[in-house]
Structure formats: structure tokens, C-alpha cells
Amino acid sequence: MTTYHCKCGRVVKKSTKASTTGNRDTGDCVGCPYLLPYGPNEWSEDQKSFVQKVAGYECRMTDHPVDYASHASSCGGPNDKTVLHVESLDFDFLDTITEWVHEEFKADELTGGFNREALRAPEYMDGYRMTFYPAQNKKGIEAKQRLFRRFFHPDGTRLDMNPEEEKAKILADIEDGKTVQRKEPKMNKAYEKNPHDKPQECTAEEIENPTSAPDFRVDAEDAMAPAQSAAGTASLEDGQGFDYSGLTQKTEDALRWAEGQIRDARRKYIIDVAEAVAIVHEELVQNLDEHSNQYSEETFVAWCRYVGISKSTAYNLLQVNALMSGATPEEMAQLEQASPSLLYAAAKPSAPAELVQAVKDGDITTHKQYQEAMARIKALESENRELKHENEMERKEQEGANAAAMKFKAECDRRAQDQQRLEGLVESANQKADLAAQKSTEAWEQLVAEKKARKEAEKERDKATNERDGARQALQAAKLRGDKLKEENEALKAQPIEAAVVDQGEVNRRAQEIADRQTSEQAEESQRNAYDNVLLSLRSIENNWTLAINAFRSLPADMQRGLIDKLLKFSAKVKEDTQCL
């Protein structure tokens, strides 16, 4: 259960969680100015619009104690073009602001206001929310500022009353409304039970008093003379019922009969005079091209004044005759029963077509009903204008918000593009850095490999050099042995050999054997040297090829292709030379 608070301080519990709700238990609240009618809206064929079918009256309640203080607010403050909201329960205060705005800003620098006859439940917050719309220019802003300064403090609170004074006034207004209702129920109930007792309405101004004229003039004053009671408190013109309570039944019957006769005579009089004025207008105006310049509107107006009818009344009567002339026999019967004031109202060119048809059909029979229907139409039109204006303002605000959103989105897109571009630059820089680091690593690894290969090559070279030096030393030693053997051979040859003892063949054989042995040793030494040289060359080629491969990998593709061709040609030459060995 939620506790809700009425404007009068009454507390009600309901099983709902809404922030505002309606209290329809208002039997003791009749006369409270804050009651609102409730009921479905139904389409009226007579009025050609939706009309609320009132089922009862309710009080709008809030889930928190009522704030009786009036205050003004605006989304952007008093210095911009946004609407100004005034929230208050003091309807007199809202009326005062509305009248001041209408008097001060006739050029619509500030529009909007308060209408007690068109209260809407959605407009109730704590108080009733009244909206003003400034023109979308400097004059509108200045008008809004003037209203704010005229009635409110800078913080939006009311100037002429404090919250406690406002609360006292609002509670007093509620009690006053209930008191007035309690004092007048008999009058209202009597009328509800006898609605046909209320006389039809008309006004004495509808046909003016005659001025001096020839004897044959129609005396409009006599035809429209008010039926005054002895006390002079009511007349047929103001639509108020005559007080027959102090008269006898016979006198009352006579007066009521006379009242009906006068009312019927007036209705017939208006219709007859309207027809006569229309005939005169047709003769003097519609035939003006066929006769002298005396046939004119001026002559028509002068004739009407001659018979005691003013210019404005004459043209009103023409409108009444046009209304009667365009009616069907059934509609004519209804119009003949209408009061002069109702005929004048329905005959106006500005009269809504649905109201005119309602008068012709007999759905509207009194001028008061016509005025109430017209008030509803005007209230709806005013509400529609306000809604249209609110919608237009909301549309403009929405367009402004959309434009701001689009601008913000464009700025976000631009920043996103900049961010993406920067991220691309960072990514590119990172890739370049990674590539550079990779190349640096590869270069370093290649350098280390080359350095290692160089060391290996140097070791192989040193080994080959040592082997070559050893081979050379062995060759030199062999040469020295050969030279020594040769010297020995020469020495042997030089020594005398005794014939008897030395066999020349044996000597030659030994010499040849020594020579062959020396030649064989030299050949073996030469082969060993050749083998060592070939082996040393192959190791050098292998080391150089290792260095070449490491350097080859760091070269671009176009340079690699050129070197590959040379390597293939060199490989083919090596293969060819090998096959020829």
C-alpha cells in the first residue's frame, strides 16, 4: 500500500506504486477547485470531435506531501530560448501571470498561459504546471526574463508570498469552493429536475432601439422589451429564471403564458425582419448594375437606419436570412424555435459548421449550449495550438539535439579516425622497429656466424699452412737426402775400382738401383705434396663457400638471382673439368 496526499491535506492509501494517482472518492469534496472530470472520450457526430463522457470527478494525489509553494523553472535558465514552466496551486496567481503576459506581449514575444476551463490531469505535478513559450529571438528571451523578474526571485520562488502564506490561501480557496457549493445546491437541483423551465436566451442588443422615423417603422424596442419582474432581478435577455415564488398560482400561470408569447413573438419577429431586410438588400444591391448609382450598399444602409436598424444589425439579419434560406423544412422548423441570440450566433460566417448543423438539427436549442460547445471547441483548438506549439518546440529541440548528436558523432568519428591513423602509425613504427630488430638480430647472428666461420677458416688455413710447411720441410729433407745420395753416387763413381775385384755390371746395377730408389722417393714426395695442395685448396674453397652462403642470405632477391647464375656457371665448369681429369 502507498500513502497519497490530496491538495486539502487528506491522506489516502492505495495499492499502487505510481507517483501520482486519482482519488475518485470525492463525495465530500464537491466545489473543490482542484477536482477534474474523468470518463472516456467518445466521438460525437454532432460536434464532429471527441467529447469526454464525464463519469465523475477525481482529485490528483501525490505519493509525497503536497508542496504548496509556487516556483518557476526553465531547462536552460531564464536567459535562453527554452520554455518557462510555472508550477502553482494558486489559480488566481496563474490567472494574474496569464493576463499580464497577454497585456505586455501582444506581438507574441511570449505565448502560453492558464485556462481554468481546460485543466489537464497530466499537467498536475505538486501544483498545476503552466508553460510559456518565448519567441526564438532576443525579444523572446527578454520577455521571458521580464516575466521571471516580475513574479519570481532569482531562485524561482514567488515574490509576493512565502510558502506558508500560499498554503493558507490554497486551503482557504478549497473551503470557499465547498462552501459556495453547499449554499447553492437547491438552485442546481431545481434546474436539473425542471430543465424546460429555463427560458430561452436572447439579448436586447440583437435588435437596437429605433431613432426618429416615419410612422410606418418597426419599433424594435417594443418587440425586444425585457420582461422585468416586480423586483427587477431577471429578464429574458440575461437568461436567468424569474422568481415566481411570491405569486399565486393563477398569477404565475398568467405570467408564464405571457413569457411564452413574448418569446415566440421575438423569434418570429427576428425571422420576419431578417426576410424583409434580405428583400431590400436584393432590390438595392444585387440590381445596382441595372439602374442608377442610388442602387448601392450605401442606400441599403441608409434605408435600414431609416427604419431603425443599424448597419451591423442589418448585416447580421442578412446572415440570419441566409441561414434560414439554406435550411431544409425540418431544419427550418428547428431554427424557428431558436432564440434570436442563438440564430445570430449560428448565422455568423465564423460559426463552426458542426455547431451550425447541431442548431439546425435541434441538438443545440439555447445560446448557452451554443456558447458551451463553442468554448469546448475553442478550448480544444487552444489545446491543439498549445500541443502543436509544444510539439514544434519539442521538434526544434529534438532537431537541435539531433544536430548536436550528429556533430558529436562526427567529432567522435573524426577522433576515431585520428586514433585509427595514429594506431596505424604506431603499428607501422612497431613493425619497422620489429623488422629493424629482426634485421639487427639476423645481422648480428650473421656477423657472429661469419666471425665463427672466419675463425674456422683461419684454423683450417693455419692447419693447411702447417701441413704445407710440413710437406715443404719433408720435400726439402727428401731433396737433401737425394742430393746426398747423388753426391755419394758421384763419389762412388769417382773412386777407382779394381778390375780384378769390382764387377762393372754390379756397379751399374747398384747405381741404377740407387737412382731408381731416389726417383721413386721423389715421385712419392711430389704426389704427397700435390695431394696436400689439392686438399688445402678444397678446404679453402669450402670455407669461402660457407662465408659466401652467409653473405648470400642477406642480399635482396634481384642480386641473389645474378649470383645464382654465376654459381651455376662455376659449378658447371667444375663438373666439366672434373670429368676431363
Coordinates of C-alpha atoms in Angstrom, one line a residue:
M1 CA 0.0 0.0 0.0
T2 CA 1.2 3.5 -0.8
T3 CA 0.2 6.6 1.0
Y4 CA -1.1 9.5 -1.1
H5 CA -1.8 13.2 -0.3
C6 CA -4.6 15.3 -1.6
K7 CA -4.4 19.1 -2.0
C8 CA -6.6 19.6 1.0
G9 CA -4.3 17.5 3.3
R10 CA -6.4 14.4 3.1
V11 CA -4.4 11.1 3.2
V12 CA -5.5 8.1 1.2
K13 CA -3.9 4.6 0.9
K14 CA -4.0 2.7 -2.4
S15 CA -2.4 -0.5 -3.6
T16 CA -0.4 1.1 -6.4
K17 CA 3.2 2.3 -6.8
A18 CA 2.5 5.2 -9.2
S19 CA 3.9 8.6 -8.2
T20 CA 0.6 10.3 -8.9
T21 CA -2.9 8.7 -9.0
G22 CA -6.5 9.8 -8.9
N23 CA -8.8 9.7 -5.9
R24 CA -12.4 9.3 -7.0
D25 CA -13.9 9.1 -3.5
T26 CA -14.9 12.8 -3.7
G27 CA -18.4 12.9 -2.4
D28 CA -17.4 15.3 0.3
C29 CA -15.2 17.4 -2.0
V30 CA -17.9 18.9 -4.3
G31 CA -16.8 22.5 -5.0
C32 CA -13.1 21.9 -4.6
P33 CA -11.4 23.9 -7.5
Y34 CA -8.9 21.0 -8.0
L35 CA -11.4 18.3 -8.9
L36 CA -11.1 17.0 -12.5
P37 CA -13.7 15.2 -14.6
Y38 CA -12.9 11.6 -15.6
G39 CA -14.5 9.4 -18.2
P40 CA -14.0 8.0 -21.7
N41 CA -13.6 10.2 -24.7
E42 CA -16.3 9.3 -27.3
W43 CA -16.7 10.6 -30.9
S44 CA -19.6 13.0 -31.3
E45 CA -21.2 13.0 -34.7
D46 CA -23.0 16.3 -33.8
Q47 CA -19.8 18.1 -32.8
K48 CA -17.6 16.1 -35.2
S49 CA -15.0 15.7 -32.5
F50 CA -14.1 13.6 -29.4
V51 CA -16.1 14.6 -26.3
Q52 CA -15.4 13.4 -22.8
K53 CA -18.3 11.5 -21.3
V54 CA -18.0 12.6 -17.7
A55 CA -18.4 9.7 -15.3
G56 CA -17.4 11.6 -12.2
Y57 CA -14.7 13.8 -10.6
E58 CA -11.4 12.9 -9.1
C59 CA -8.6 14.6 -7.2
R60 CA -5.0 14.1 -8.4
M61 CA -2.8 12.8 -5.4
T62 CA 0.9 12.5 -5.0
D63 CA 2.9 9.9 -3.1
H64 CA 4.6 12.7 -1.0
P65 CA 3.2 15.7 1.0
V66 CA 1.9 18.5 -1.2
D67 CA 4.4 21.4 -1.9
Y68 CA 2.1 24.4 -1.8
A69 CA 4.9 26.9 -2.9
S70 CA 4.8 28.3 -6.4
H71 CA 8.0 28.3 -8.4
A72 CA 9.3 28.8 -12.0
S73 CA 11.8 26.8 -13.8
S74 CA 13.5 26.5 -17.2
C75 CA 15.8 23.9 -18.7
G76 CA 18.4 26.5 -19.6
G77 CA 17.6 29.2 -17.0
P78 CA 15.8 32.5 -17.7
N79 CA 18.5 33.7 -20.2
D80 CA 17.9 31.3 -23.1
K81 CA 15.2 30.3 -25.6
T82 CA 13.8 27.3 -23.8
V83 CA 10.3 27.2 -22.4
L84 CA 9.4 28.6 -19.0
H85 CA 7.3 26.4 -16.6
V86 CA 5.4 28.0 -13.7
E87 CA 4.0 25.5 -11.2
S88 CA 1.5 26.6 -8.7
L89 CA -1.8 25.6 -6.9
D90 CA -2.8 29.3 -6.6
F91 CA -5.0 29.6 -9.7
D92 CA -5.5 33.3 -9.1
F93 CA -1.8 33.7 -9.3
L94 CA -1.7 31.8 -12.6
D95 CA -4.5 33.9 -13.9
T96 CA -2.6 37.1 -12.9
I97 CA 0.5 35.9 -14.8
T98 CA -1.5 35.0 -17.8
E99 CA -3.3 38.3 -18.0
W100 CA 0.0 40.2 -17.6
V101 CA 1.6 38.2 -20.4
H102 CA -1.3 38.8 -22.7
E103 CA -1.2 42.6 -22.0
E104 CA 2.5 43.0 -22.2
F105 CA 3.4 40.9 -25.2
K106 CA 0.8 41.5 -27.9
A107 CA 3.3 40.6 -30.6
D108 CA 3.6 37.0 -29.3
E109 CA 7.1 37.6 -27.8
L110 CA 5.9 35.2 -25.1
T111 CA 2.9 32.9 -25.6
G112 CA 1.0 30.4 -23.4
G113 CA -1.0 30.7 -20.2
F114 CA -3.6 29.2 -17.9
N115 CA -7.2 28.3 -18.6
R116 CA -9.4 27.1 -15.7
E117 CA -11.8 25.6 -18.2
A118 CA -9.2 23.4 -19.8
L119 CA -7.4 21.8 -16.9
R120 CA -5.5 18.6 -17.8
A121 CA -4.5 15.9 -15.4
P122 CA -1.0 15.3 -16.9
E123 CA -0.2 19.0 -16.1
Y124 CA -0.5 18.3 -12.3
M125 CA 2.8 17.8 -10.5
D126 CA 2.7 19.1 -7.0
G127 CA 1.0 22.2 -8.4
Y128 CA -0.5 22.8 -11.8
R129 CA 2.2 23.3 -14.5
M130 CA 1.7 26.3 -16.8
T131 CA 4.0 26.7 -19.8
F132 CA 5.2 29.8 -21.6
Y133 CA 6.9 29.7 -25.0
P134 CA 9.3 32.5 -25.8
A135 CA 9.9 33.6 -29.4
Q136 CA 13.1 32.1 -30.7
N137 CA 14.9 35.5 -30.8
K138 CA 16.2 38.2 -28.5
K139 CA 12.8 39.6 -27.9
G140 CA 11.5 36.2 -26.7
I141 CA 14.5 35.9 -24.3
E142 CA 13.9 39.4 -23.0
A143 CA 10.1 38.7 -22.5
K144 CA 11.0 35.5 -20.6
Q145 CA 13.4 37.4 -18.4
R146 CA 10.8 40.2 -17.7
L147 CA 8.2 37.6 -16.6
F148 CA 10.8 35.9 -14.3
R149 CA 11.8 39.2 -12.7
R150 CA 8.2 40.4 -12.4
F151 CA 6.9 37.5 -10.4
F152 CA 9.8 35.4 -9.0
H153 CA 13.0 35.6 -7.1
P154 CA 16.3 34.6 -8.9
D155 CA 16.0 31.1 -7.4
G156 CA 12.5 30.7 -8.9
T157 CA 10.4 31.2 -5.7
R158 CA 7.4 33.5 -5.7
L159 CA 7.9 37.2 -4.9
D160 CA 4.7 38.3 -3.2
M161 CA 4.0 35.3 -0.9
N162 CA 6.0 32.9 1.1
P163 CA 5.2 29.1 1.2
E164 CA 3.2 29.3 4.4
E165 CA 1.0 32.2 3.1
E166 CA 0.4 30.3 -0.2
K167 CA -0.6 27.1 1.7
A168 CA -3.1 29.1 3.8
K169 CA -4.6 30.8 0.7
I170 CA -4.9 27.5 -1.2
L171 CA -6.6 25.7 1.7
A172 CA -8.9 28.7 2.1
D173 CA -9.8 28.5 -1.6
I174 CA -10.7 24.9 -1.2
E175 CA -13.0 25.6 1.7
D176 CA -14.6 28.6 -0.1
G177 CA -15.4 26.4 -3.1
K178 CA -17.0 23.8 -0.9
T179 CA -19.0 26.5 1.0
V180 CA -20.3 28.1 -2.2
Q181 CA -21.4 24.6 -3.5
R182 CA -23.2 23.9 -0.2
K183 CA -25.1 27.2 -0.4
E184 CA -26.4 26.7 -4.0
P185 CA -27.4 23.0 -4.3
K186 CA -31.1 23.8 -4.3
M187 CA -30.9 26.0 -7.3
N188 CA -28.8 23.5 -9.2
K189 CA -31.1 20.6 -8.2
A190 CA -34.2 22.5 -9.1
Y191 CA -32.9 23.2 -12.6
E192 CA -31.8 19.6 -13.1
K193 CA -35.3 18.4 -12.3
N194 CA -37.0 21.0 -14.4
P195 CA -34.7 21.9 -17.3
H196 CA -37.6 23.0 -19.5
D197 CA -38.4 25.8 -17.0
K198 CA -35.3 27.7 -18.1
P199 CA -36.2 30.4 -20.6
Q200 CA -34.5 30.6 -24.0
E201 CA -31.8 33.1 -24.1
C202 CA -31.7 36.4 -26.2
T203 CA -30.1 39.8 -25.8
A204 CA -31.7 43.3 -26.2
E205 CA -28.7 44.4 -28.2
E206 CA -29.6 41.9 -31.0
I207 CA -32.2 44.4 -32.4
E208 CA -31.3 48.0 -31.5
N209 CA -33.8 50.7 -30.4
P210 CA -35.2 52.8 -33.2
T211 CA -34.4 56.5 -33.7
S212 CA -36.8 59.0 -35.0
A213 CA -38.5 57.7 -38.1
P214 CA -41.8 57.8 -40.1
D215 CA -44.8 56.3 -38.5
F216 CA -44.6 53.1 -40.6
R217 CA -41.2 52.0 -39.0
V218 CA -40.9 48.8 -37.0
D219 CA -40.5 49.6 -33.3
A220 CA -37.7 47.1 -32.4
E221 CA -37.5 48.3 -28.8
D222 CA -41.2 47.3 -28.2
A223 CA -40.5 43.9 -29.8
M224 CA -37.5 43.3 -27.6
A225 CA -38.6 44.9 -24.4
P226 CA -37.3 43.0 -21.3
A227 CA -39.9 41.2 -19.1
Q228 CA -39.0 42.7 -15.7
S229 CA -40.3 41.2 -12.5
A230 CA -41.5 43.3 -9.7
A231 CA -38.1 43.0 -8.1
G232 CA -36.3 43.6 -11.4
T233 CA -33.9 40.7 -10.7
A234 CA -34.1 38.8 -14.1
S235 CA -35.0 39.2 -17.7
L236 CA -35.4 37.2 -20.9
E237 CA -32.3 38.9 -22.1
D238 CA -29.9 37.6 -19.4
G239 CA -31.2 34.0 -19.4
Q240 CA -31.9 33.9 -15.6
G241 CA -35.1 32.4 -14.3
F242 CA -37.7 34.7 -12.9
D243 CA -38.6 34.3 -9.2
Y244 CA -42.3 33.3 -9.2
S245 CA -42.2 32.1 -5.6
G246 CA -44.1 35.1 -4.1
L247 CA -47.0 34.9 -6.6
T248 CA -50.2 33.0 -6.6
Q249 CA -50.6 30.0 -8.9
K250 CA -53.1 31.9 -11.1
T251 CA -50.7 34.9 -11.5
E252 CA -47.8 32.6 -12.1
D253 CA -49.7 30.8 -14.9
A254 CA -50.6 34.1 -16.5
L255 CA -47.0 35.4 -16.4
R256 CA -45.6 32.2 -17.8
W257 CA -48.1 32.3 -20.6
A258 CA -47.1 35.9 -21.4
E259 CA -43.5 34.9 -21.2
G260 CA -44.0 32.2 -23.8
Q261 CA -46.0 34.6 -26.1
I262 CA -43.3 37.2 -25.9
R263 CA -40.6 34.7 -26.6
D264 CA -42.4 33.3 -29.6
A265 CA -43.1 36.8 -30.9
R266 CA -39.5 37.7 -30.7
R267 CA -38.4 34.6 -32.6
K268 CA -41.0 35.3 -35.3
Y269 CA -40.0 38.9 -35.3
I270 CA -36.4 38.2 -36.0
I271 CA -37.2 35.8 -38.8
D272 CA -39.7 38.2 -40.4
V273 CA -37.4 41.2 -40.1
A274 CA -34.4 39.2 -41.5
E275 CA -36.5 38.2 -44.5
A276 CA -37.7 41.8 -45.2
V277 CA -34.1 43.2 -44.9
A278 CA -32.9 40.5 -47.3
I279 CA -35.5 41.5 -49.9
V280 CA -34.5 45.1 -49.6
H281 CA -30.8 44.2 -49.9
E282 CA -31.6 42.2 -53.0
E283 CA -33.5 45.1 -54.6
L284 CA -30.9 47.8 -53.8
V285 CA -27.6 45.9 -54.1
Q286 CA -28.0 42.9 -56.4
N287 CA -29.6 45.1 -59.1
L288 CA -27.2 48.0 -58.9
D289 CA -25.8 47.4 -62.4
E290 CA -29.2 47.8 -64.0
H291 CA -30.2 51.1 -62.5
S292 CA -28.7 54.4 -61.3
N293 CA -26.0 54.7 -58.6
Q294 CA -28.7 55.0 -56.0
Y295 CA -28.8 51.2 -56.1
S296 CA -25.9 50.5 -53.7
E297 CA -24.8 49.3 -50.3
E298 CA -24.9 52.9 -49.1
T299 CA -28.6 53.2 -50.0
F300 CA -29.3 49.9 -48.3
V301 CA -27.6 51.0 -45.0
A302 CA -29.4 54.4 -45.2
W303 CA -32.8 52.7 -45.6
C304 CA -32.0 50.3 -42.6
R305 CA -31.2 53.3 -40.4
Y306 CA -34.4 54.9 -41.6
V307 CA -36.4 52.0 -40.3
G308 CA -34.4 51.8 -37.0
I309 CA -31.9 49.1 -37.8
S310 CA -28.2 49.8 -37.5
K311 CA -25.7 48.8 -40.2
S312 CA -24.2 46.0 -38.1
T313 CA -27.7 44.6 -37.2
A314 CA -28.7 44.8 -40.8
Y315 CA -25.9 42.6 -42.0
N316 CA -26.5 40.3 -39.0
L317 CA -30.1 39.9 -40.2
L318 CA -28.8 39.1 -43.7
Q319 CA -26.8 36.3 -42.2
V320 CA -29.8 35.0 -40.3
N321 CA -31.9 35.0 -43.5
A322 CA -29.1 33.2 -45.4
L323 CA -29.1 30.6 -42.6
M324 CA -32.9 30.2 -42.9
S325 CA -32.9 30.1 -46.7
G326 CA -30.3 27.3 -46.8
A327 CA -32.2 25.1 -44.4
T328 CA -34.5 22.1 -45.2
P329 CA -38.1 22.2 -44.0
E330 CA -37.1 20.1 -41.0
E331 CA -34.2 22.4 -40.2
M332 CA -36.4 25.4 -40.7
A333 CA -38.7 24.1 -38.1
Q334 CA -35.9 23.8 -35.6
L335 CA -34.5 27.3 -36.5
E336 CA -37.9 28.9 -36.0
Q337 CA -37.8 27.6 -32.4
A338 CA -34.3 29.1 -31.7
S339 CA -33.8 32.3 -29.7
P340 CA -32.5 35.4 -31.6
S341 CA -29.1 35.2 -29.8
L342 CA -28.8 31.6 -31.0
L343 CA -29.8 32.5 -34.5
Y344 CA -27.3 35.3 -34.7
A345 CA -24.5 33.1 -33.3
A346 CA -25.3 30.3 -35.8
A347 CA -25.6 32.7 -38.7
K348 CA -22.1 34.2 -38.3
P349 CA -19.7 33.3 -41.1
S350 CA -17.1 32.3 -38.5
A351 CA -19.5 29.8 -36.8
P352 CA -18.2 26.2 -36.9
A353 CA -20.1 24.1 -39.4
E354 CA -20.7 21.3 -36.8
L355 CA -22.3 23.8 -34.4
V356 CA -24.5 25.3 -37.2
Q357 CA -25.7 21.8 -38.1
A358 CA -26.3 21.0 -34.4
V359 CA -28.6 24.1 -34.2
K360 CA -30.4 23.1 -37.4
D361 CA -30.9 19.5 -36.1
G362 CA -32.2 20.7 -32.8
D363 CA -29.3 19.3 -30.8
I364 CA -28.4 22.8 -29.6
T365 CA -31.5 24.7 -28.5
T366 CA -30.1 27.6 -26.4
H367 CA -27.5 30.2 -26.8
K368 CA -25.8 28.9 -23.6
Q369 CA -25.5 25.5 -25.0
Y370 CA -24.0 27.0 -28.1
Q371 CA -21.5 29.1 -26.1
E372 CA -20.5 26.0 -24.1
A373 CA -20.0 24.0 -27.3
M374 CA -18.0 26.9 -28.7
A375 CA -16.0 27.1 -25.5
R376 CA -15.2 23.4 -25.8
I377 CA -14.2 23.8 -29.4
K378 CA -12.0 26.9 -28.6
A379 CA -10.5 25.0 -25.6
L380 CA -9.7 22.1 -27.9
E381 CA -8.3 24.5 -30.5
S382 CA -6.3 26.2 -27.9
E383 CA -5.1 22.9 -26.5
N384 CA -4.3 21.8 -30.1
R385 CA -2.4 25.0 -30.7
E386 CA -0.5 24.5 -27.4
L387 CA 0.2 20.9 -28.2
K388 CA 1.2 21.9 -31.7
H389 CA 3.4 24.6 -30.3
E390 CA 4.8 22.2 -27.7
N391 CA 5.4 19.6 -30.5
E392 CA 7.0 22.3 -32.6
M393 CA 9.2 23.3 -29.7
E394 CA 10.0 19.7 -28.9
R395 CA 10.7 19.1 -32.6
K396 CA 13.1 22.0 -32.7
E397 CA 14.7 20.9 -29.5
Q398 CA 14.9 17.4 -30.9
E399 CA 16.3 18.7 -34.2
G400 CA 18.8 20.7 -32.1
A401 CA 19.6 17.6 -30.1
N402 CA 19.9 15.6 -33.3
A403 CA 22.2 18.2 -34.8
A404 CA 24.3 18.2 -31.6
A405 CA 24.3 14.4 -31.6
M406 CA 25.3 14.3 -35.3
K407 CA 28.0 16.9 -34.6
F408 CA 29.2 14.9 -31.6
K409 CA 29.1 11.7 -33.7
A410 CA 31.1 13.4 -36.5
E411 CA 33.6 14.6 -33.9
C412 CA 33.8 11.1 -32.4
D413 CA 34.2 9.6 -35.9
R414 CA 37.0 12.2 -36.7
R415 CA 38.7 11.4 -33.4
A416 CA 38.3 7.7 -34.1
Q417 CA 39.8 8.1 -37.5
D418 CA 42.7 10.1 -35.9
Q419 CA 43.0 7.4 -33.3
Q420 CA 43.0 4.7 -36.0
R421 CA 45.5 6.7 -38.1
L422 CA 47.8 7.1 -35.0
E423 CA 47.4 3.4 -34.2
G424 CA 48.3 2.6 -37.8
L425 CA 51.4 4.8 -37.5
V426 CA 52.3 3.2 -34.1
E427 CA 51.7 -0.2 -35.6
S428 CA 53.8 0.7 -38.7
A429 CA 56.5 2.1 -36.4
N430 CA 56.3 -1.1 -34.3
Q431 CA 56.6 -3.2 -37.4
K432 CA 59.5 -1.2 -38.6
A433 CA 61.1 -1.5 -35.2
D434 CA 60.4 -5.2 -35.1
L435 CA 61.8 -5.6 -38.6
A436 CA 64.8 -3.5 -37.7
A437 CA 65.3 -5.5 -34.6
Q438 CA 64.9 -8.7 -36.6
K439 CA 67.4 -7.5 -39.2
S440 CA 69.7 -6.3 -36.4
T441 CA 69.4 -9.8 -34.8
E442 CA 69.9 -11.5 -38.2
A443 CA 72.8 -9.2 -38.9
W444 CA 74.3 -9.9 -35.5
E445 CA 73.8 -13.6 -36.0
Q446 CA 75.2 -13.4 -39.4
L447 CA 78.1 -11.4 -38.1
V448 CA 78.7 -14.0 -35.4
A449 CA 78.4 -16.8 -37.9
E450 CA 80.7 -15.0 -40.3
K451 CA 83.1 -14.4 -37.4
K452 CA 82.9 -18.1 -36.4
A453 CA 83.3 -19.2 -40.0
R454 CA 86.2 -16.9 -40.3
K455 CA 87.8 -18.4 -37.2
E456 CA 87.1 -21.9 -38.6
A457 CA 88.6 -20.8 -41.9
E458 CA 91.6 -19.3 -40.2
K459 CA 92.0 -22.6 -38.3
E460 CA 91.8 -24.6 -41.5
R461 CA 94.1 -22.2 -43.2
D462 CA 96.6 -22.4 -40.3
K463 CA 96.2 -26.2 -40.4
A464 CA 96.7 -26.3 -44.2
T465 CA 99.6 -23.9 -43.8
N466 CA 101.2 -26.2 -41.2
E467 CA 100.6 -29.2 -43.4
R468 CA 102.0 -27.3 -46.4
D469 CA 105.0 -26.2 -44.3
G470 CA 105.5 -29.8 -43.1
A471 CA 105.2 -31.1 -46.7
R472 CA 107.8 -28.5 -47.8
Q473 CA 110.1 -29.5 -45.0
A474 CA 109.7 -33.1 -45.9
L475 CA 110.3 -32.2 -49.5
Q476 CA 113.4 -30.3 -48.5
A477 CA 114.6 -33.2 -46.4
A478 CA 114.0 -35.6 -49.3
K479 CA 115.8 -33.2 -51.6
L480 CA 118.7 -33.1 -49.1
R481 CA 118.8 -36.9 -49.0
G482 CA 118.6 -37.0 -52.8
D483 CA 121.4 -34.5 -53.1
K484 CA 123.4 -36.5 -50.5
L485 CA 122.8 -39.8 -52.4
K486 CA 123.8 -38.1 -55.6
E487 CA 127.0 -36.8 -54.0
E488 CA 127.6 -40.3 -52.7
N489 CA 126.9 -41.8 -56.1
E490 CA 129.2 -39.3 -57.7
A491 CA 131.8 -40.1 -55.1
L492 CA 131.5 -43.8 -55.8
K493 CA 131.8 -43.2 -59.5
A494 CA 134.9 -41.2 -58.9
Q495 CA 136.6 -43.8 -56.8
P496 CA 138.8 -46.2 -58.8
I497 CA 137.6 -49.7 -58.9
E498 CA 139.9 -52.5 -59.2
A499 CA 139.1 -54.6 -62.2
A500 CA 140.0 -57.7 -60.7
V501 CA 137.9 -57.2 -57.7
V502 CA 134.9 -54.8 -58.9
D503 CA 132.4 -56.1 -61.4
Q504 CA 131.3 -53.2 -63.7
G505 CA 127.8 -54.7 -64.2
E506 CA 127.3 -55.0 -60.5
V507 CA 128.4 -51.4 -60.1
N508 CA 126.0 -50.2 -62.8
R509 CA 123.2 -52.3 -61.3
R510 CA 123.7 -50.8 -57.9
A511 CA 123.9 -47.4 -59.3
Q512 CA 120.7 -47.9 -61.3
E513 CA 119.1 -49.3 -58.2
I514 CA 120.1 -46.3 -56.2
A515 CA 118.9 -43.9 -58.9
D516 CA 115.5 -45.8 -59.2
R517 CA 115.1 -45.7 -55.5
Q518 CA 115.8 -42.0 -55.4
T519 CA 113.4 -41.3 -58.3
S520 CA 110.7 -43.3 -56.7
E521 CA 111.1 -41.4 -53.4
Q522 CA 111.0 -38.1 -55.3
A523 CA 107.8 -39.2 -57.1
E524 CA 106.1 -40.2 -53.9
E525 CA 107.2 -36.9 -52.3
S526 CA 105.8 -35.0 -55.2
Q527 CA 102.4 -36.9 -55.1
R528 CA 102.2 -36.2 -51.4
N529 CA 102.8 -32.5 -52.0
A530 CA 100.2 -32.4 -54.8
Y531 CA 97.6 -34.2 -52.6
D532 CA 98.3 -31.8 -49.8
N533 CA 97.9 -28.8 -52.1
V534 CA 94.6 -30.1 -53.5
L535 CA 93.3 -30.9 -50.0
L536 CA 94.3 -27.4 -48.8
S537 CA 92.6 -25.8 -51.8
L538 CA 89.4 -27.8 -51.2
R539 CA 89.3 -26.7 -47.6
S540 CA 89.8 -23.1 -48.6
I541 CA 87.0 -23.4 -51.2
E542 CA 84.7 -24.9 -48.5
N543 CA 85.5 -22.2 -46.0
N544 CA 85.0 -19.5 -48.7
W545 CA 81.7 -21.1 -49.7
T546 CA 80.5 -21.0 -46.1
L547 CA 81.2 -17.3 -45.9
A548 CA 79.6 -16.8 -49.3
I549 CA 76.4 -18.6 -48.2
N550 CA 76.0 -16.4 -45.1
A551 CA 76.6 -13.2 -47.1
F552 CA 74.3 -14.5 -49.8
R553 CA 71.2 -14.8 -47.5
S554 CA 71.4 -11.1 -46.6
L555 CA 71.2 -10.0 -50.2
P556 CA 68.0 -8.9 -52.0
A557 CA 66.3 -11.3 -54.4
D558 CA 67.5 -9.5 -57.6
M559 CA 71.1 -9.6 -56.5
Q560 CA 70.7 -13.2 -55.4
R561 CA 69.5 -14.2 -58.9
G562 CA 72.6 -12.7 -60.5
L563 CA 74.9 -14.5 -58.1
I564 CA 73.0 -17.8 -58.6
D565 CA 73.6 -17.6 -62.3
K566 CA 77.4 -17.2 -61.7
L567 CA 77.4 -20.0 -59.1
L568 CA 75.6 -22.3 -61.6
K569 CA 78.1 -21.5 -64.3
F570 CA 81.1 -22.0 -62.0
S571 CA 79.5 -25.4 -60.8
A572 CA 79.1 -26.5 -64.5
K573 CA 82.8 -25.6 -65.2
V574 CA 83.9 -27.6 -62.1
K575 CA 81.8 -30.5 -63.2
E576 CA 83.3 -30.3 -66.7
D577 CA 86.9 -30.1 -65.5
T578 CA 86.3 -33.0 -63.1
Q579 CA 85.0 -35.2 -66.0
C580 CA 88.1 -34.4 -68.0
L581 CA 90.6 -35.4 -65.3

